[in-house]
Amino acid sequence: MRGAKIPVGFIPLVDAAPLIVAQEMGFAAEEGLELDLKRAPSWSSLRDMLAFGQVDAAHMLAPAPVAGALGIGNTGGPMSAISVLSVNGNVVGVSTALAERMRAQGHDFAFHDARATGAALIAAAPDRLRIAVPFPFSMHAELLYYWLNALGFPAHQTLDIHTVPPALMAEALRAGEVDAFCVGEPWGSIVVEERLGSLILPTSAIWSFAPEKVLAVRSNWATHSDHLCDRLIRAVWRAGRWLASDESRMLAAEVLAREPYLNMPAEIIDRALTGKLTVTPQGLQREVPGFLRFYLGEATFPWESQAQWIAHQLAARSGLDPVAAQAAASPVFRSDLYRRALADLTTLPPESSRTEGRDSAPLPAGLSQPATDNRFFDGQIFTPARVKR
C-alpha cells in the first residue's frame, strides 16, 4: 500500500541527498509517505514550482524564503523553512587563466585559509571580477560578499555577479563569460574534471556552519497539512542521520548517481560526501573536514538566528532597516514545527536562537573541525536581535 504522495522539487546537487535518500531508502515509507521527486533546471524555476503549487515542498536555498519575507525575493507568497537539509557544501573556483595568475604570484592552493586565499584572489583579479552564483538570494552570494568585504574588497563596487544555474557553471567558464564562481558540489568538481578551472576554497572556510539548503514549503501548506508536514520532517531527519554514517557513503553515492537524480559517476559525488576534493586539473587533492553536513552538530535544526544573519546581510545590501529585517526573518525558520515533529525522536536545543560565530578563535593548523564548530573566518560574532512574539 502506497503512502500519501507529496510532490517535492529538487536541483541536481549532492545536498539534495536527504530528500532522495528519504524516498529511496524507505524513510518516507516509514512515515506513510511517498515523495514524488521532481528535478528542476534552475533555482528560479524551482521557486516558481513551489509558489504555484506544482510541488508542496522543495530543496531550497536558505536565503530564498528569507528574501521573500523581506519583500525582495519575489517568492510568490510566504514560504517556511521547516528544516535545514544541509550545512556547507559549496566551493569557490576560478578560471584556468585566473588560477595561473594566482599561482604565478605564489598562491599554493592550500584550500583552507580564507584570508590568504582572498588576498591572492584580489591581487590576481581583473578590475571587475566577474563571478557566477546560482541565484542572487543564496548562501553562495552572501558568503562571497561577506568574505570579500571583510578583506577590504568592496564587493558591491568591484564585482559583476552573474546568475548561472549550477549545471551550467562549466559552460559559463568555457564561454569566457565569468572569471570565477561559487557553486555546490558536484558542479565545482565537474569544472575541474573538464579542465576549465581550479577550486580555491570551500565556503566552510568562510563560515564553518553556514546553513546551505532548507526544506521549504508554502507557509499555508504547513498550517493546513500539519500532519504531512510533521511526517516529512521526520522522514528527512532520518535520512540525514543515515547519511552521516560512514557505512552509508558508498551506497548514498550510487543512489544519487542514478539517472533521475544527478546522473553522473558516483566517484564524483563521493568527493563531496567525504570532503576529499580534487582541486586542480593537475590532480591536486585536498581534504576538508566538515565539508558537507546532513546531521552532526544539530545540522538540521532551523535556527532562527541563522535566518536573522541572512536577513542582516540582505538588509545591508538592499538598504533595509537591519532590525526590522531580522524581525521579519526570524519566523521564516520554523523551529516550532521542527520541535513538534521531532520531540519524541531526539534531544532538541533548549533555545531556538543562538550567537552565530561563537567559536570565534581560529582552529590550530591541521586540526579537524569538531561537529559543533561555528565560526566566521574573521572572528566576527553575530548576536541576533531580540524579536517580540
PDB file of N, CA, C and O in Angstrom, residues 58-108:
ATOM      1  N   ALA A  58      10.193  21.710  -1.218  1.00  0.00           N
ATOM      2  CA  ALA A  58      11.325  21.848  -2.133  1.00  0.00           C
ATOM      3  C   ALA A  58      12.641  21.961  -1.375  1.00  0.00           C
ATOM      4  O   ALA A  58      12.714  22.515  -0.276  1.00  0.00           O
ATOM      5  N   HIS A  59      13.658  21.423  -1.999  1.00  0.00           N
ATOM      6  CA  HIS A  59      15.079  21.614  -1.692  1.00  0.00           C
ATOM      7  C   HIS A  59      15.365  23.068  -2.086  1.00  0.00           C
ATOM      8  O   HIS A  59      15.263  23.432  -3.248  1.00  0.00           O
ATOM      9  N   MET A  60      15.675  23.942  -1.108  1.00  0.00           N
ATOM     10  CA  MET A  60      15.692  25.366  -1.412  1.00  0.00           C
ATOM     11  C   MET A  60      16.904  26.055  -0.790  1.00  0.00           C
ATOM     12  O   MET A  60      17.365  25.680   0.287  1.00  0.00           O
ATOM     13  N   LEU A  61      17.418  27.046  -1.490  1.00  0.00           N
ATOM     14  CA  LEU A  61      18.481  27.892  -0.968  1.00  0.00           C
ATOM     15  C   LEU A  61      18.017  28.557   0.325  1.00  0.00           C
ATOM     16  O   LEU A  61      16.935  29.149   0.380  1.00  0.00           O
ATOM     17  N   ALA A  62      18.847  28.507   1.373  1.00  0.00           N
ATOM     18  CA  ALA A  62      18.429  29.033   2.675  1.00  0.00           C
ATOM     19  C   ALA A  62      17.990  30.496   2.627  1.00  0.00           C
ATOM     20  O   ALA A  62      17.026  30.869   3.299  1.00  0.00           O
ATOM     21  N   PRO A  63      18.650  31.381   1.849  1.00  0.00           N
ATOM     22  CA  PRO A  63      18.205  32.780   1.845  1.00  0.00           C
ATOM     23  C   PRO A  63      16.927  33.052   1.064  1.00  0.00           C
ATOM     24  O   PRO A  63      16.339  34.129   1.224  1.00  0.00           O
ATOM     25  N   ALA A  64      16.480  32.143   0.218  1.00  0.00           N
ATOM     26  CA  ALA A  64      15.346  32.439  -0.661  1.00  0.00           C
ATOM     27  C   ALA A  64      14.066  32.751   0.112  1.00  0.00           C
ATOM     28  O   ALA A  64      13.418  33.772  -0.152  1.00  0.00           O
ATOM     29  N   PRO A  65      13.635  31.913   1.072  1.00  0.00           N
ATOM     30  CA  PRO A  65      12.425  32.275   1.812  1.00  0.00           C
ATOM     31  C   PRO A  65      12.608  33.498   2.699  1.00  0.00           C
ATOM     32  O   PRO A  65      11.645  34.234   2.948  1.00  0.00           O
ATOM     33  N   VAL A  66      13.845  33.749   3.159  1.00  0.00           N
ATOM     34  CA  VAL A  66      14.113  34.955   3.952  1.00  0.00           C
ATOM     35  C   VAL A  66      13.950  36.187   3.080  1.00  0.00           C
ATOM     36  O   VAL A  66      13.319  37.179   3.469  1.00  0.00           O
ATOM     37  N   ALA A  67      14.518  36.145   1.880  1.00  0.00           N
ATOM     38  CA  ALA A  67      14.384  37.274   0.960  1.00  0.00           C
ATOM     39  C   ALA A  67      12.920  37.556   0.668  1.00  0.00           C
ATOM     40  O   ALA A  67      12.490  38.717   0.602  1.00  0.00           O
ATOM     41  N   GLY A  68      12.124  36.509   0.506  1.00  0.00           N
ATOM     42  CA  GLY A  68      10.704  36.697   0.275  1.00  0.00           C
ATOM     43  C   GLY A  68      10.029  37.405   1.431  1.00  0.00           C
ATOM     44  O   GLY A  68       9.176  38.283   1.229  1.00  0.00           O
ATOM     45  N   ALA A  69      10.413  37.053   2.665  1.00  0.00           N
ATOM     46  CA  ALA A  69       9.827  37.697   3.841  1.00  0.00           C
ATOM     47  C   ALA A  69      10.206  39.175   3.927  1.00  0.00           C
ATOM     48  O   ALA A  69       9.468  39.970   4.522  1.00  0.00           O
ATOM     49  N   LEU A  70      11.336  39.553   3.336  1.00  0.00           N
ATOM     50  CA  LEU A  70      11.775  40.948   3.335  1.00  0.00           C
ATOM     51  C   LEU A  70      11.208  41.728   2.156  1.00  0.00           C
ATOM     52  O   LEU A  70      11.470  42.920   2.013  1.00  0.00           O
ATOM     53  N   GLY A  71      10.474  41.039   1.294  1.00  0.00           N
ATOM     54  CA  GLY A  71       9.873  41.708   0.156  1.00  0.00           C
ATOM     55  C   GLY A  71      10.808  41.928  -1.007  1.00  0.00           C
ATOM     56  O   GLY A  71      10.531  42.737  -1.891  1.00  0.00           O
ATOM     57  N   ILE A  72      11.906  41.182  -1.062  1.00  0.00           N
ATOM     58  CA  ILE A  72      12.880  41.377  -2.142  1.00  0.00           C
ATOM     59  C   ILE A  72      13.123  40.106  -2.941  1.00  0.00           C
ATOM     60  O   ILE A  72      13.935  40.112  -3.857  1.00  0.00           O
ATOM     61  N   GLY A  73      12.424  39.031  -2.615  1.00  0.00           N
ATOM     62  CA  GLY A  73      12.734  37.769  -3.264  1.00  0.00           C
ATOM     63  C   GLY A  73      11.716  37.278  -4.266  1.00  0.00           C
ATOM     64  O   GLY A  73      11.932  36.265  -4.915  1.00  0.00           O
ATOM     65  N   ASN A  74      10.561  37.929  -4.376  1.00  0.00           N
ATOM     66  CA  ASN A  74       9.543  37.541  -5.351  1.00  0.00           C
ATOM     67  C   ASN A  74       9.231  36.052  -5.285  1.00  0.00           C
ATOM     68  O   ASN A  74       9.266  35.330  -6.279  1.00  0.00           O
ATOM     69  N   THR A  75       8.926  35.564  -4.074  1.00  0.00           N
ATOM     70  CA  THR A  75       8.669  34.133  -3.898  1.00  0.00           C
ATOM     71  C   THR A  75       7.235  33.748  -4.222  1.00  0.00           C
ATOM     72  O   THR A  75       6.892  32.566  -4.163  1.00  0.00           O
ATOM     73  N   GLY A  76       6.381  34.706  -4.532  1.00  0.00           N
ATOM     74  CA  GLY A  76       5.010  34.388  -4.895  1.00  0.00           C
ATOM     75  C   GLY A  76       4.118  34.079  -3.723  1.00  0.00           C
ATOM     76  O   GLY A  76       2.988  33.623  -3.898  1.00  0.00           O
ATOM     77  N   GLY A  77       4.589  34.309  -2.519  1.00  0.00           N
ATOM     78  CA  GLY A  77       3.815  34.037  -1.310  1.00  0.00           C
ATOM     79  C   GLY A  77       4.746  33.586  -0.211  1.00  0.00           C
ATOM     80  O   GLY A  77       5.886  33.181  -0.467  1.00  0.00           O
ATOM     81  N   PRO A  78       4.295  33.643   1.051  1.00  0.00           N
ATOM     82  CA  PRO A  78       5.164  33.280   2.171  1.00  0.00           C
ATOM     83  C   PRO A  78       5.626  31.827   2.115  1.00  0.00           C
ATOM     84  O   PRO A  78       4.838  30.927   1.845  1.00  0.00           O
ATOM     85  N   MET A  79       6.905  31.637   2.375  1.00  0.00           N
ATOM     86  CA  MET A  79       7.488  30.295   2.454  1.00  0.00           C
ATOM     87  C   MET A  79       8.084  30.089   3.839  1.00  0.00           C
ATOM     88  O   MET A  79       8.568  31.032   4.468  1.00  0.00           O
ATOM     89  N   SER A  80       8.055  28.859   4.285  1.00  0.00           N
ATOM     90  CA  SER A  80       8.629  28.491   5.574  1.00  0.00           C
ATOM     91  C   SER A  80       9.716  27.444   5.383  1.00  0.00           C
ATOM     92  O   SER A  80       9.553  26.524   4.576  1.00  0.00           O
ATOM     93  N   ALA A  81      10.815  27.605   6.125  1.00  0.00           N
ATOM     94  CA  ALA A  81      11.877  26.595   6.155  1.00  0.00           C
ATOM     95  C   ALA A  81      11.611  25.716   7.371  1.00  0.00           C
ATOM     96  O   ALA A  81      11.796  26.149   8.510  1.00  0.00           O
ATOM     97  N   ILE A  82      11.153  24.491   7.132  1.00  0.00           N
ATOM     98  CA  ILE A  82      10.737  23.627   8.237  1.00  0.00           C
ATOM     99  C   ILE A  82      11.874  22.758   8.751  1.00  0.00           C
ATOM    100  O   ILE A  82      11.738  22.103   9.786  1.00  0.00           O
ATOM    101  N   SER A  83      12.980  22.752   8.035  1.00  0.00           N
ATOM    102  CA  SER A  83      14.173  22.019   8.454  1.00  0.00           C
ATOM    103  C   SER A  83      15.338  22.515   7.614  1.00  0.00           C
ATOM    104  O   SER A  83      15.126  23.016   6.503  1.00  0.00           O
ATOM    105  N   VAL A  84      16.541  22.406   8.148  1.00  0.00           N
ATOM    106  CA  VAL A  84      17.737  22.615   7.330  1.00  0.00           C
ATOM    107  C   VAL A  84      18.117  21.268   6.732  1.00  0.00           C
ATOM    108  O   VAL A  84      18.173  20.261   7.436  1.00  0.00           O
ATOM    109  N   LEU A  85      18.332  21.236   5.433  1.00  0.00           N
ATOM    110  CA  LEU A  85      18.713  19.987   4.765  1.00  0.00           C
ATOM    111  C   LEU A  85      20.209  19.739   4.818  1.00  0.00           C
ATOM    112  O   LEU A  85      20.655  18.592   4.877  1.00  0.00           O
ATOM    113  N   SER A  86      21.004  20.829   4.747  1.00  0.00           N
ATOM    114  CA  SER A  86      22.458  20.647   4.696  1.00  0.00           C
ATOM    115  C   SER A  86      23.159  21.885   5.191  1.00  0.00           C
ATOM    116  O   SER A  86      22.661  23.010   5.073  1.00  0.00           O
ATOM    117  N   VAL A  87      24.338  21.661   5.742  1.00  0.00           N
ATOM    118  CA  VAL A  87      25.247  22.721   6.174  1.00  0.00           C
ATOM    119  C   VAL A  87      26.509  22.621   5.320  1.00  0.00           C
ATOM    120  O   VAL A  87      27.044  21.525   5.107  1.00  0.00           O
ATOM    121  N   ASN A  88      26.951  23.775   4.807  1.00  0.00           N
ATOM    122  CA  ASN A  88      28.159  23.857   3.961  1.00  0.00           C
ATOM    123  C   ASN A  88      27.953  23.112   2.638  1.00  0.00           C
ATOM    124  O   ASN A  88      26.839  22.869   2.212  1.00  0.00           O
ATOM    125  N   GLY A  89      29.068  22.784   1.955  1.00  0.00           N
ATOM    126  CA  GLY A  89      28.977  22.011   0.716  1.00  0.00           C
ATOM    127  C   GLY A  89      29.261  22.777  -0.557  1.00  0.00           C
ATOM    128  O   GLY A  89      29.187  22.201  -1.637  1.00  0.00           O
ATOM    129  N   ASN A  90      29.602  24.089  -0.457  1.00  0.00           N
ATOM    130  CA  ASN A  90      29.908  24.872  -1.653  1.00  0.00           C
ATOM    131  C   ASN A  90      31.411  25.036  -1.836  1.00  0.00           C
ATOM    132  O   ASN A  90      32.188  24.931  -0.877  1.00  0.00           O
ATOM    133  N   VAL A  91      31.809  25.361  -3.059  1.00  0.00           N
ATOM    134  CA  VAL A  91      33.207  25.650  -3.365  1.00  0.00           C
ATOM    135  C   VAL A  91      33.298  26.951  -4.148  1.00  0.00           C
ATOM    136  O   VAL A  91      32.391  27.314  -4.892  1.00  0.00           O
ATOM    137  N   VAL A  92      34.408  27.648  -3.958  1.00  0.00           N
ATOM    138  CA  VAL A  92      34.750  28.802  -4.779  1.00  0.00           C
ATOM    139  C   VAL A  92      35.818  28.347  -5.761  1.00  0.00           C
ATOM    140  O   VAL A  92      36.775  27.660  -5.374  1.00  0.00           O
ATOM    141  N   GLY A  93      35.645  28.684  -7.030  1.00  0.00           N
ATOM    142  CA  GLY A  93      36.618  28.290  -8.043  1.00  0.00           C
ATOM    143  C   GLY A  93      36.910  29.440  -8.984  1.00  0.00           C
ATOM    144  O   GLY A  93      36.199  30.446  -9.023  1.00  0.00           O
ATOM    145  N   VAL A  94      37.971  29.281  -9.752  1.00  0.00           N
ATOM    146  CA  VAL A  94      38.387  30.311 -10.707  1.00  0.00           C
ATOM    147  C   VAL A  94      38.714  29.659 -12.047  1.00  0.00           C
ATOM    148  O   VAL A  94      38.979  28.458 -12.132  1.00  0.00           O
ATOM    149  N   SER A  95      38.697  30.481 -13.082  1.00  0.00           N
ATOM    150  CA  SER A  95      39.054  30.012 -14.414  1.00  0.00           C
ATOM    151  C   SER A  95      40.514  29.584 -14.454  1.00  0.00           C
ATOM    152  O   SER A  95      41.317  29.931 -13.575  1.00  0.00           O
ATOM    153  N   THR A  96      40.868  28.861 -15.503  1.00  0.00           N
ATOM    154  CA  THR A  96      42.262  28.440 -15.666  1.00  0.00           C
ATOM    155  C   THR A  96      43.193  29.647 -15.731  1.00  0.00           C
ATOM    156  O   THR A  96      44.261  29.653 -15.102  1.00  0.00           O
ATOM    157  N   ALA A  97      42.792  30.690 -16.449  1.00  0.00           N
ATOM    158  CA  ALA A  97      43.647  31.878 -16.576  1.00  0.00           C
ATOM    159  C   ALA A  97      43.853  32.560 -15.233  1.00  0.00           C
ATOM    160  O   ALA A  97      44.980  32.960 -14.895  1.00  0.00           O
ATOM    161  N   LEU A  98      42.787  32.700 -14.451  1.00  0.00           N
ATOM    162  CA  LEU A  98      42.918  33.352 -13.144  1.00  0.00           C
ATOM    163  C   LEU A  98      43.707  32.471 -12.178  1.00  0.00           C
ATOM    164  O   LEU A  98      44.511  32.971 -11.383  1.00  0.00           O
ATOM    165  N   ALA A  99      43.514  31.160 -12.254  1.00  0.00           N
ATOM    166  CA  ALA A  99      44.306  30.247 -11.414  1.00  0.00           C
ATOM    167  C   ALA A  99      45.786  30.372 -11.730  1.00  0.00           C
ATOM    168  O   ALA A  99      46.638  30.365 -10.820  1.00  0.00           O
ATOM    169  N   GLU A 100      46.124  30.507 -13.004  1.00  0.00           N
ATOM    170  CA  GLU A 100      47.533  30.646 -13.387  1.00  0.00           C
ATOM    171  C   GLU A 100      48.124  31.950 -12.852  1.00  0.00           C
ATOM    172  O   GLU A 100      49.280  31.983 -12.416  1.00  0.00           O
ATOM    173  N   ARG A 101      47.335  33.034 -12.861  1.00  0.00           N
ATOM    174  CA  ARG A 101      47.839  34.292 -12.307  1.00  0.00           C
ATOM    175  C   ARG A 101      48.039  34.173 -10.800  1.00  0.00           C
ATOM    176  O   ARG A 101      49.032  34.681 -10.259  1.00  0.00           O
ATOM    177  N   MET A 102      47.118  33.509 -10.114  1.00  0.00           N
ATOM    178  CA  MET A 102      47.270  33.319  -8.674  1.00  0.00           C
ATOM    179  C   MET A 102      48.501  32.470  -8.370  1.00  0.00           C
ATOM    180  O   MET A 102      49.277  32.777  -7.457  1.00  0.00           O
ATOM    181  N   ARG A 103      48.708  31.416  -9.152  1.00  0.00           N
ATOM    182  CA  ARG A 103      49.866  30.548  -8.942  1.00  0.00           C
ATOM    183  C   ARG A 103      51.170  31.303  -9.215  1.00  0.00           C
ATOM    184  O   ARG A 103      52.152  31.157  -8.465  1.00  0.00           O
ATOM    185  N   ALA A 104      51.188  32.128 -10.248  1.00  0.00           N
ATOM    186  CA  ALA A 104      52.394  32.890 -10.579  1.00  0.00           C
ATOM    187  C   ALA A 104      52.759  33.879  -9.483  1.00  0.00           C
ATOM    188  O   ALA A 104      53.938  34.229  -9.311  1.00  0.00           O
ATOM    189  N   GLN A 105      51.753  34.316  -8.709  1.00  0.00           N
ATOM    190  CA  GLN A 105      52.007  35.241  -7.609  1.00  0.00           C
ATOM    191  C   GLN A 105      52.308  34.524  -6.300  1.00  0.00           C
ATOM    192  O   GLN A 105      52.437  35.160  -5.255  1.00  0.00           O
ATOM    193  N   GLY A 106      52.403  33.176  -6.355  1.00  0.00           N
ATOM    194  CA  GLY A 106      52.838  32.417  -5.191  1.00  0.00           C
ATOM    195  C   GLY A 106      51.741  31.723  -4.404  1.00  0.00           C
ATOM    196  O   GLY A 106      52.017  31.140  -3.348  1.00  0.00           O
ATOM    197  N   HIS A 107      50.501  31.750  -4.892  1.00  0.00           N
ATOM    198  CA  HIS A 107      49.433  31.080  -4.151  1.00  0.00           C
ATOM    199  C   HIS A 107      49.621  29.565  -4.224  1.00  0.00           C
ATOM    200  O   HIS A 107      49.899  29.003  -5.287  1.00  0.00           O
ATOM    201  N   ASP A 108      49.426  28.884  -3.087  1.00  0.00           N
ATOM    202  CA  ASP A 108      49.718  27.447  -3.010  1.00  0.00           C
ATOM    203  C   ASP A 108      48.470  26.559  -3.070  1.00  0.00           C
ATOM    204  O   ASP A 108      48.573  25.336  -2.949  1.00  0.00           O
TER     205      ASP A 108
END
